[in-house]
């Protein structure tokens, strides 16, 4: 529902008490002990703007609660065979916490043979040391299997009647509904789940809770300790969990639900891939059978707070690369991606009622394999989704940013740019621009993204303007940018002939005169998918590939133990300290930092135990104790101890090569404190860096990771110094010494010596580059010499740290290095693709 400010009463969902404002309702839900277990919709938790009342939009007939104090996933772990023993020792069958932690360490880091050799060491068997309850790796793993855990693994033999395989086909799997019960009720995510969608299908009963299913898989093989059989994992999570949490492989929001077999059939090669695809769909049907029943009829599910909800489980997203997507929708590999992007092949792209599936199944039963291929169908007659209510591949197949965008860039766009600039010239430009990039052929994923963000400005001076304009330049993929994204793609098609004219699009036989590129065709699917699925970044296969690294680097038995041991670690800690295993809802409306949900829980209830948990450390919130800008929108941090202390202005002139610094400092002190002439002789302290922190524009309560701004004087590594840019270039961070009389306001906090730039062109002035162009400002002295124009400002006047890309001209200056490029060039492009949040704010400031 949409909450408005006047003439409306707001009902408490628990006690039905009415309130005159959202603020009063939120306070009630937070403070009343009988009602504070009900999660406040996260939409309401966003702070209102100045003079505005907090508002939120969510569906009024969704997410009802049908019972309280039901067992969540941790509570259900008590229903275990050895619960009587665990009443006295929560680590049973291990003797104590120390023995359990050793077993966890061995299981997480060593293979079975290494564990066995460790347990045979004399140090372990020493009579002076308490003997371990387990004597071998096998016994240790048996103990770990006896710990409370989530859903059990199953093994089903797949009988391919009439077709012979080289090995028996075994499916190792969880019941996906059981896994979803476990994830949905996991108290770790109590503060990171939403149960109130903006919209809901009208076919569902009033009060129903949607539990949106998200699946992911990849053909990366698991072969270690699998008997030589080939298989690949499939993962599951729910979109009830916030997307920023789901996207982190370390948050344990995803669960492996199966290891899909890849049977090798003894048959004609033309039929092998078809039979494998049919087995794959059959296996998914087995795994997700109960999820499909629940999507149609609903079932009771308990959320992390112990509330019973009437849940429905439609499949809303499936993350896979193009070949797997083709297998899912049952089209042949020769089918155009447009078929995949515009319709589900079996439907009309609007919805998927059973009618469409039944028609196609009847048709496929009447067609031979040859006829199926002529229609670009794979020949799979029973896709797993054909009877999954509300699930349509035209919607749930999410466009994949990794394979469709990032790999399209490096497989095609990057190659075009190398043809135009030359591989050596392009390599030289990147080498002088990115301190971390030594060669464009050997880069990490993060460096790949740096290249994508800077490619446009890197082309200026060599490439034709039409060629530059043909390079897709839409930096974000959100609802607000759909029109711009579509326009960017249309712009590519208008100017793509420039790529052909430059003979940049080449194959092994020479220039290519067409753009029949599957990934290019798939780009059209993004604008259509975003309104249905939201931002596609949340469904990127990068998340599943990071999970695959975990699940494929060792035997699948180990990964099962690792997940169980992580849950056991939290569960046992809470029980051993007699803490509640319900993670209380935190409805405070103050700013929050990006933090692993398990860490967040432990920090609140037992902060002294945080060091025992391994994972990403939380973002430090400098808004709590740091310096704040005048409008409190920016926080700053410098260390208590400065890098240099008690230095004279003349010493700093020599160290930083800033000849006009004393005069500027004198003028600044006079301007701040006219009567404080005695401060002119005060010694100075200097920092080599400071941190700057902002809130997210997209989620105003979220504190972003801080940015470090480096300001190092000239040295061997940086002959001209290492000075970063905040629209002006920061050349020194300093402050007046606190020795002596108290400093007045304006002189008591850190100051910056900056050198200024001026804007010489705006994005609309150059439609090919679409960036601000800035140039250093100089001051000419009476004798005709030019010097950079500098000034002194308070540190808290800074709003953003930015990235500048040199204007290289026709050829890069080979005397320039990454350490000196900002000093030896005078004209730069302001990179609008490095951080879109600051760019929007800066764009507004410039206008």
Tab-separated table of N, CA, C and O in Angstrom, residues 637-748:
chain	number	residue	atom	x	y	z
A	637	UNK	N	38.255	10.880	8.011
A	637	UNK	CA	39.062	10.264	9.073
A	637	UNK	C	40.539	10.471	8.777
A	637	UNK	O	41.004	10.210	7.667
A	638	UNK	N	41.254	10.981	9.777
A	638	UNK	CA	42.717	10.998	9.755
A	638	UNK	C	43.184	10.327	11.030
A	638	UNK	O	42.481	10.313	12.050
A	639	UNK	N	44.357	9.746	10.996
A	639	UNK	CA	44.873	9.053	12.176
A	639	UNK	C	45.188	10.034	13.291
A	639	UNK	O	45.443	11.221	13.046
A	640	UNK	N	45.127	9.553	14.523
A	640	UNK	CA	45.422	10.416	15.671
A	640	UNK	C	46.849	10.935	15.584
A	640	UNK	O	47.117	12.118	15.822
A	641	UNK	N	47.759	10.044	15.229
A	641	UNK	CA	49.161	10.448	15.088
A	641	UNK	C	49.426	10.809	13.638
A	641	UNK	O	49.161	10.014	12.731
A	642	UNK	N	49.943	11.982	13.406
A	642	UNK	CA	50.258	12.412	12.051
A	642	UNK	C	51.542	11.733	11.575
A	642	UNK	O	52.331	11.208	12.371
A	643	UNK	N	51.758	11.722	10.253
A	643	UNK	CA	52.970	11.119	9.693
A	643	UNK	C	54.194	11.999	9.910
A	643	UNK	O	55.316	11.496	10.017
A	644	UNK	N	53.997	13.298	9.940
A	644	UNK	CA	55.065	14.243	10.255
A	644	UNK	C	54.537	15.197	11.319
A	644	UNK	O	53.355	15.549	11.328
A	645	UNK	N	55.403	15.640	12.215
A	645	UNK	CA	54.976	16.550	13.278
A	645	UNK	C	56.013	17.653	13.465
A	645	UNK	O	57.208	17.459	13.222
A	646	UNK	N	55.499	18.807	13.903
A	646	UNK	CA	56.357	19.955	14.254
A	646	UNK	C	57.303	20.336	13.114
A	646	UNK	O	58.522	20.446	13.284
A	647	UNK	N	56.727	20.525	11.927
A	647	UNK	CA	57.515	20.945	10.770
A	647	UNK	C	57.163	22.382	10.409
A	647	UNK	O	56.002	22.803	10.518
A	648	UNK	N	58.156	23.114	9.944
A	648	UNK	CA	57.934	24.507	9.553
A	648	UNK	C	57.383	24.565	8.140
A	648	UNK	O	57.587	23.645	7.341
A	649	UNK	N	56.673	25.660	7.783
A	649	UNK	CA	56.189	25.808	6.404
A	649	UNK	C	57.315	25.724	5.373
A	649	UNK	O	57.126	25.146	4.301
A	650	UNK	N	58.488	26.265	5.701
A	650	UNK	CA	59.591	26.229	4.738
A	650	UNK	C	60.077	24.798	4.480
A	650	UNK	O	60.476	24.456	3.368
A	651	UNK	N	60.055	23.954	5.524
A	651	UNK	CA	60.432	22.557	5.335
A	651	UNK	C	59.455	21.865	4.382
A	651	UNK	O	59.860	21.087	3.499
A	652	UNK	N	58.186	22.163	4.542
A	652	UNK	CA	57.185	21.539	3.685
A	652	UNK	C	57.277	22.066	2.259
A	652	UNK	O	56.960	21.345	1.306
A	653	UNK	N	57.686	23.306	2.081
A	653	UNK	CA	57.938	23.827	0.737
A	653	UNK	C	58.995	22.977	0.038
A	653	UNK	O	58.862	22.595	-1.127
A	654	UNK	N	60.054	22.677	0.770
A	654	UNK	CA	61.129	21.854	0.207
A	654	UNK	C	60.657	20.424	-0.037
A	654	UNK	O	60.943	19.825	-1.093
A	655	UNK	N	59.899	19.845	0.909
A	655	UNK	CA	59.503	18.437	0.807
A	655	UNK	C	58.486	18.205	-0.307
A	655	UNK	O	58.585	17.239	-1.069
A	656	UNK	N	57.521	19.113	-0.430
A	656	UNK	CA	56.416	18.912	-1.376
A	656	UNK	C	56.574	19.721	-2.667
A	656	UNK	O	55.709	19.628	-3.541
A	657	UNK	N	57.619	20.527	-2.773
A	657	UNK	CA	57.839	21.354	-3.964
A	657	UNK	C	56.666	22.309	-4.191
A	657	UNK	O	56.113	22.390	-5.296
A	658	UNK	N	56.285	23.016	-3.131
A	658	UNK	CA	55.153	23.958	-3.194
A	658	UNK	C	55.646	25.346	-2.793
A	658	UNK	O	55.497	25.771	-1.641
A	659	UNK	N	56.250	26.124	-3.713
A	659	UNK	CA	56.897	27.386	-3.360
A	659	UNK	C	55.950	28.453	-2.805
A	659	UNK	O	56.370	29.295	-2.004
A	660	UNK	N	54.681	28.436	-3.197
A	660	UNK	CA	53.774	29.491	-2.721
A	660	UNK	C	52.999	29.093	-1.474
A	660	UNK	O	52.083	29.797	-1.047
A	661	UNK	N	53.340	27.947	-0.868
A	661	UNK	CA	52.591	27.471	0.297
A	661	UNK	C	52.632	28.449	1.479
A	661	UNK	O	51.590	28.744	2.064
A	662	UNK	N	53.790	29.022	1.878
A	662	UNK	CA	53.787	29.926	3.044
A	662	UNK	C	52.873	31.133	2.856
A	662	UNK	O	52.173	31.534	3.796
A	663	UNK	N	52.868	31.728	1.670
A	663	UNK	CA	52.016	32.888	1.436
A	663	UNK	C	50.531	32.523	1.526
A	663	UNK	O	49.724	33.262	2.113
A	664	UNK	N	50.169	31.380	0.961
A	664	UNK	CA	48.781	30.959	1.017
A	664	UNK	C	48.362	30.634	2.447
A	664	UNK	O	47.236	30.937	2.868
A	665	UNK	N	49.267	30.003	3.212
A	665	UNK	CA	48.950	29.691	4.604
A	665	UNK	C	48.767	30.970	5.415
A	665	UNK	O	47.828	31.075	6.226
A	666	UNK	N	49.635	31.935	5.199
A	666	UNK	CA	49.542	33.210	5.915
A	666	UNK	C	48.190	33.874	5.620
A	666	UNK	O	47.490	34.352	6.544
A	667	UNK	N	47.800	33.903	4.356
A	667	UNK	CA	46.533	34.526	3.980
A	667	UNK	C	45.348	33.760	4.562
A	667	UNK	O	44.359	34.363	4.998
A	668	UNK	N	45.431	32.442	4.595
A	668	UNK	CA	44.325	31.637	5.124
A	668	UNK	C	44.144	31.885	6.614
A	668	UNK	O	43.015	32.069	7.098
A	669	UNK	N	45.248	31.930	7.372
A	669	UNK	CA	45.145	32.169	8.819
A	669	UNK	C	44.577	33.546	9.091
A	669	UNK	O	43.726	33.728	9.986
A	670	UNK	N	44.979	34.535	8.335
A	670	UNK	CA	44.433	35.878	8.508
A	670	UNK	C	42.945	35.927	8.215
A	670	UNK	O	42.182	36.613	8.895
A	671	UNK	N	42.535	35.165	7.192
A	671	UNK	CA	41.120	35.174	6.818
A	671	UNK	C	40.268	34.490	7.878
A	671	UNK	O	39.155	34.917	8.160
A	672	UNK	N	40.797	33.438	8.484
A	672	UNK	CA	40.040	32.701	9.489
A	672	UNK	C	40.059	33.408	10.829
A	672	UNK	O	39.046	33.459	11.544
A	673	UNK	N	41.215	33.988	11.203
A	673	UNK	CA	41.362	34.607	12.526
A	673	UNK	C	42.211	35.860	12.363
A	673	UNK	O	43.443	35.810	12.406
A	674	UNK	N	41.525	36.984	12.191
A	674	UNK	CA	42.227	38.234	11.896
A	674	UNK	C	43.176	38.623	13.018
A	674	UNK	O	44.299	39.093	12.786
A	675	UNK	N	42.769	38.414	14.267
A	675	UNK	CA	43.587	38.850	15.406
A	675	UNK	C	44.602	37.804	15.837
A	675	UNK	O	45.312	38.012	16.822
A	676	UNK	N	44.668	36.688	15.143
A	676	UNK	CA	45.535	35.604	15.604
A	676	UNK	C	46.874	35.575	14.911
A	676	UNK	O	47.279	34.539	14.379
A	677	UNK	N	47.578	36.685	14.901
A	677	UNK	CA	48.862	36.724	14.200
A	677	UNK	C	49.877	35.775	14.829
A	677	UNK	O	50.795	35.311	14.157
A	678	UNK	N	49.708	35.482	16.154
A	678	UNK	CA	50.689	34.598	16.784
A	678	UNK	C	50.579	33.158	16.262
A	678	UNK	O	51.478	32.343	16.453
A	679	UNK	N	49.451	32.821	15.572
A	679	UNK	CA	49.337	31.486	15.002
A	679	UNK	C	50.180	31.328	13.733
A	679	UNK	O	50.377	30.210	13.257
A	680	UNK	N	50.661	32.482	13.199
A	680	UNK	CA	51.447	32.411	11.968
A	680	UNK	C	52.755	31.646	12.177
A	680	UNK	O	53.304	31.083	11.231
A	681	UNK	N	53.253	31.622	13.398
A	681	UNK	CA	54.532	30.958	13.681
A	681	UNK	C	54.343	29.515	14.159
A	681	UNK	O	55.308	28.843	14.476
A	682	UNK	N	53.100	29.057	14.202
A	682	UNK	CA	52.817	27.711	14.714
A	682	UNK	C	53.384	26.653	13.766
A	682	UNK	O	53.225	26.758	12.535
A	683	UNK	N	54.046	25.644	14.323
A	683	UNK	CA	54.553	24.528	13.517
A	683	UNK	C	53.389	23.681	13.015
A	683	UNK	O	52.270	23.762	13.522
A	684	UNK	N	53.680	22.831	12.032
A	684	UNK	CA	52.623	22.095	11.350
A	684	UNK	C	52.826	20.581	11.475
A	684	UNK	O	53.953	20.098	11.639
A	685	UNK	N	51.730	19.885	11.393
A	685	UNK	CA	51.761	18.415	11.311
A	685	UNK	C	51.139	18.000	9.980
A	685	UNK	O	50.286	18.699	9.424
A	686	UNK	N	51.570	16.843	9.456
A	686	UNK	CA	51.196	16.445	8.101
A	686	UNK	C	50.775	14.972	8.093
A	686	UNK	O	51.386	14.144	8.768
A	687	UNK	N	49.722	14.677	7.292
A	687	UNK	CA	49.287	13.298	7.057
A	687	UNK	C	49.524	12.933	5.594
A	687	UNK	O	49.365	13.774	4.702
A	688	UNK	N	49.854	11.671	5.353
A	688	UNK	CA	50.064	11.197	3.981
A	688	UNK	C	48.781	10.696	3.319
A	688	UNK	O	48.788	10.376	2.132
A	689	UNK	N	47.722	10.615	4.082
A	689	UNK	CA	46.456	10.132	3.523
A	689	UNK	C	45.328	10.479	4.476
A	689	UNK	O	45.539	10.758	5.655
A	690	UNK	N	44.113	10.457	3.926
A	690	UNK	CA	42.913	10.567	4.747
A	690	UNK	C	41.822	9.725	4.102
A	690	UNK	O	41.941	9.296	2.952
A	691	UNK	N	40.766	9.469	4.865
A	691	UNK	CA	39.647	8.680	4.348
A	691	UNK	C	38.402	9.548	4.253
A	691	UNK	O	38.164	10.402	5.107
A	692	UNK	N	37.631	9.266	3.205
A	692	UNK	CA	36.414	10.007	2.926
A	692	UNK	C	35.286	8.988	2.790
A	692	UNK	O	35.447	7.967	2.118
A	693	UNK	N	34.140	9.257	3.431
A	693	UNK	CA	33.048	8.284	3.434
A	693	UNK	C	31.717	8.970	3.152
A	693	UNK	O	31.455	10.077	3.649
A	694	UNK	N	30.878	8.287	2.356
A	694	UNK	CA	29.580	8.823	1.961
A	694	UNK	C	28.488	7.817	2.279
A	694	UNK	O	28.754	6.639	2.544
A	695	UNK	N	27.239	8.299	2.230
A	695	UNK	CA	26.091	7.409	2.239
A	695	UNK	C	25.753	7.019	0.806
A	695	UNK	O	26.076	7.738	-0.144
A	696	UNK	N	25.078	5.894	0.661
A	696	UNK	CA	24.620	5.470	-0.652
A	696	UNK	C	23.463	6.353	-1.102
A	696	UNK	O	22.547	6.634	-0.325
A	697	UNK	N	23.499	6.774	-2.359
A	697	UNK	CA	22.369	7.512	-2.921
A	697	UNK	C	21.164	6.603	-3.123
A	697	UNK	O	20.024	7.047	-3.038
A	698	UNK	N	21.418	5.327	-3.402
A	698	UNK	CA	20.327	4.399	-3.661
A	698	UNK	C	19.680	3.910	-2.366
A	698	UNK	O	18.477	3.677	-2.325
A	699	UNK	N	20.483	3.733	-1.318
A	699	UNK	CA	19.960	3.346	0.002
A	699	UNK	C	20.523	4.329	1.013
A	699	UNK	O	21.600	4.119	1.568
A	700	UNK	N	19.807	5.426	1.286
A	700	UNK	CA	20.374	6.521	2.082
A	700	UNK	C	20.849	6.117	3.470
A	700	UNK	O	21.720	6.773	4.020
A	701	UNK	N	20.306	5.040	4.050
A	701	UNK	CA	20.742	4.633	5.386
A	701	UNK	C	22.078	3.900	5.348
A	701	UNK	O	22.727	3.732	6.375
A	702	UNK	N	22.466	3.419	4.176
A	702	UNK	CA	23.657	2.588	4.066
A	702	UNK	C	24.910	3.443	3.959
A	702	UNK	O	25.017	4.308	3.092
A	703	UNK	N	25.854	3.193	4.851
A	703	UNK	CA	27.150	3.868	4.815
A	703	UNK	C	28.063	3.093	3.869
A	703	UNK	O	28.289	1.895	4.037
A	704	UNK	N	28.597	3.781	2.868
A	704	UNK	CA	29.454	3.139	1.881
A	704	UNK	C	30.864	2.923	2.446
A	704	UNK	O	31.271	3.617	3.382
A	705	UNK	N	31.618	1.979	1.897
A	705	UNK	CA	33.026	1.847	2.303
A	705	UNK	C	33.770	3.148	2.054
A	705	UNK	O	33.508	3.848	1.072
A	706	UNK	N	34.674	3.474	2.938
A	706	UNK	CA	35.406	4.735	2.804
A	706	UNK	C	36.418	4.648	1.670
A	706	UNK	O	36.895	3.569	1.318
A	707	UNK	N	36.737	5.802	1.086
A	707	UNK	CA	37.755	5.904	0.040
A	707	UNK	C	39.008	6.521	0.645
A	707	UNK	O	38.930	7.515	1.371
A	708	UNK	N	40.145	5.944	0.352
A	708	UNK	CA	41.402	6.494	0.830
A	708	UNK	C	41.971	7.456	-0.212
A	708	UNK	O	42.070	7.109	-1.397
A	709	UNK	N	42.287	8.653	0.213
A	709	UNK	CA	42.902	9.657	-0.655
A	709	UNK	C	44.361	9.784	-0.234
A	709	UNK	O	44.651	10.162	0.914
A	710	UNK	N	45.277	9.442	-1.138
A	710	UNK	CA	46.700	9.446	-0.825
A	710	UNK	C	47.341	10.771	-1.227
A	710	UNK	O	47.043	11.304	-2.293
A	711	UNK	N	48.209	11.278	-0.351
A	711	UNK	CA	48.888	12.552	-0.599
A	711	UNK	C	50.336	12.405	-0.126
A	711	UNK	O	50.725	12.919	0.925
A	712	UNK	N	51.149	11.675	-0.920
A	712	UNK	CA	52.526	11.416	-0.541
A	712	UNK	C	53.472	12.407	-1.227
A	712	UNK	O	53.284	12.708	-2.413
A	713	UNK	N	54.487	12.884	-0.526
A	713	UNK	CA	55.464	13.778	-1.153
A	713	UNK	C	56.336	13.008	-2.136
A	713	UNK	O	56.321	11.769	-2.162
A	714	UNK	N	57.106	13.692	-2.978
A	714	UNK	CA	57.991	13.014	-3.928
A	714	UNK	C	58.918	12.028	-3.224
A	714	UNK	O	59.416	12.283	-2.113
A	715	UNK	N	59.141	10.894	-3.888
A	715	UNK	CA	60.001	9.847	-3.330
A	715	UNK	C	60.552	9.039	-4.492
A	715	UNK	O	60.292	9.340	-5.664
A	716	UNK	N	61.303	7.984	-4.175
A	716	UNK	CA	61.850	7.147	-5.225
A	716	UNK	C	60.761	6.467	-6.029
A	716	UNK	O	60.840	6.368	-7.257
A	717	UNK	N	59.715	5.969	-5.358
A	717	UNK	CA	58.613	5.297	-6.054
A	717	UNK	C	57.762	6.280	-6.831
A	717	UNK	O	57.238	5.964	-7.899
A	718	UNK	N	57.596	7.484	-6.289
A	718	UNK	CA	56.785	8.526	-6.927
A	718	UNK	C	57.627	9.789	-7.031
A	718	UNK	O	57.601	10.642	-6.147
A	719	UNK	N	58.413	9.920	-8.109
A	719	UNK	CA	59.347	11.050	-8.230
A	719	UNK	C	58.675	12.414	-8.143
A	719	UNK	O	59.287	13.374	-7.687
A	720	UNK	N	57.426	12.480	-8.568
A	720	UNK	CA	56.711	13.755	-8.529
A	720	UNK	C	55.613	13.761	-7.466
A	720	UNK	O	54.765	14.640	-7.443
A	721	UNK	N	55.646	12.785	-6.588
A	721	UNK	CA	54.641	12.681	-5.541
A	721	UNK	C	53.456	11.848	-5.991
A	721	UNK	O	53.297	11.529	-7.170
A	722	UNK	N	52.609	11.454	-5.033
A	722	UNK	CA	51.403	10.673	-5.314
A	722	UNK	C	50.225	11.438	-4.739
A	722	UNK	O	49.932	11.363	-3.552
A	723	UNK	N	49.552	12.204	-5.602
A	723	UNK	CA	48.505	13.107	-5.155
A	723	UNK	C	47.209	12.761	-5.859
A	723	UNK	O	47.138	12.785	-7.088
A	724	UNK	N	46.164	12.461	-5.087
A	724	UNK	CA	44.893	12.113	-5.688
A	724	UNK	C	43.993	13.342	-5.797
A	724	UNK	O	44.311	14.419	-5.297
A	725	UNK	N	42.848	13.133	-6.486
A	725	UNK	CA	42.054	14.268	-6.952
A	725	UNK	C	40.681	14.269	-6.312
A	725	UNK	O	40.026	13.230	-6.216
A	726	UNK	N	40.238	15.439	-5.875
A	726	UNK	CA	38.884	15.657	-5.374
A	726	UNK	C	38.306	16.872	-6.098
A	726	UNK	O	37.857	17.821	-5.498
A	727	UNK	N	38.278	16.823	-7.453
A	727	UNK	CA	38.027	17.920	-8.388
A	727	UNK	C	39.248	18.834	-8.411
A	727	UNK	O	39.818	19.084	-9.465
A	728	UNK	N	39.683	19.334	-7.251
A	728	UNK	CA	41.026	19.907	-7.164
A	728	UNK	C	41.980	18.779	-6.780
A	728	UNK	O	41.563	17.765	-6.220
A	729	UNK	N	43.257	18.938	-7.091
A	729	UNK	CA	44.226	17.905	-6.729
A	729	UNK	C	44.809	18.209	-5.357
A	729	UNK	O	45.308	19.310	-5.104
A	730	UNK	N	44.716	17.236	-4.457
A	730	UNK	CA	45.215	17.414	-3.096
A	730	UNK	C	46.724	17.208	-3.096
A	730	UNK	O	47.208	16.134	-3.443
A	731	UNK	N	47.460	18.238	-2.683
A	731	UNK	CA	48.920	18.155	-2.657
A	731	UNK	C	49.482	17.976	-1.257
A	731	UNK	O	50.604	17.549	-1.082
A	732	UNK	N	48.660	18.318	-0.250
A	732	UNK	CA	49.161	18.149	1.116
A	732	UNK	C	47.983	18.177	2.082
A	732	UNK	O	47.041	18.948	1.922
A	733	UNK	N	48.043	17.286	3.086
A	733	UNK	CA	47.088	17.288	4.197
A	733	UNK	C	47.859	17.695	5.440
A	733	UNK	O	48.828	17.029	5.820
A	734	UNK	N	47.465	18.772	6.077
A	734	UNK	CA	48.247	19.277	7.210
A	734	UNK	C	47.314	19.927	8.226
A	734	UNK	O	46.113	20.110	7.999
A	735	UNK	N	47.863	20.264	9.337
A	735	UNK	CA	47.135	20.984	10.378
A	735	UNK	C	48.122	21.704	11.261
A	735	UNK	O	49.324	21.384	11.289
A	736	UNK	N	47.632	22.682	11.986
A	736	UNK	CA	48.500	23.417	12.910
A	736	UNK	C	48.742	22.568	14.143
A	736	UNK	O	47.847	21.852	14.622
A	737	UNK	N	49.934	22.634	14.665
A	737	UNK	CA	50.286	21.887	15.866
A	737	UNK	C	49.396	22.318	17.021
A	737	UNK	O	49.041	23.496	17.161
A	738	UNK	N	49.022	21.354	17.857
A	738	UNK	CA	48.179	21.657	19.019
A	738	UNK	C	48.998	22.133	20.215
A	738	UNK	O	48.428	22.459	21.262
A	739	UNK	N	50.303	22.186	20.067
A	739	UNK	CA	51.130	22.694	21.159
A	739	UNK	C	50.958	24.202	21.267
A	739	UNK	O	51.027	24.924	20.278
A	740	UNK	N	50.756	24.697	22.468
A	740	UNK	CA	50.550	26.132	22.671
A	740	UNK	C	49.092	26.414	22.997
A	740	UNK	O	48.328	25.528	23.416
A	741	UNK	N	48.677	27.642	22.799
A	741	UNK	CA	47.310	28.043	23.107
A	741	UNK	C	46.321	27.342	22.204
A	741	UNK	O	46.666	26.895	21.118
A	742	UNK	N	45.084	27.245	22.690
A	742	UNK	CA	44.042	26.542	21.949
A	742	UNK	C	43.812	27.198	20.590
A	742	UNK	O	43.785	28.420	20.467
A	743	UNK	N	43.650	26.352	19.587
A	743	UNK	CA	43.403	26.849	18.229
A	743	UNK	C	41.936	27.241	18.079
A	743	UNK	O	41.046	26.570	18.597
A	744	UNK	N	41.664	28.330	17.359
A	744	UNK	CA	40.280	28.757	17.150
A	744	UNK	C	39.596	27.868	16.127
A	744	UNK	O	40.260	27.140	15.371
A	745	UNK	N	38.251	27.884	16.072
A	745	UNK	CA	37.537	27.146	15.014
A	745	UNK	C	38.044	27.570	13.634
A	745	UNK	O	38.314	28.734	13.389
A	746	UNK	N	38.182	26.621	12.757
A	746	UNK	CA	38.706	26.900	11.432
A	746	UNK	C	40.183	26.599	11.310
A	746	UNK	O	40.684	26.379	10.209
A	747	UNK	N	40.902	26.581	12.450
A	747	UNK	CA	42.323	26.237	12.437
A	747	UNK	C	42.612	24.967	13.237
A	747	UNK	O	43.729	24.468	13.225
A	748	UNK	N	41.601	24.449	13.917
A	748	UNK	CA	41.815	23.301	14.796
A	748	UNK	C	41.658	21.969	14.077
A	748	UNK	O	41.982	20.928	14.631
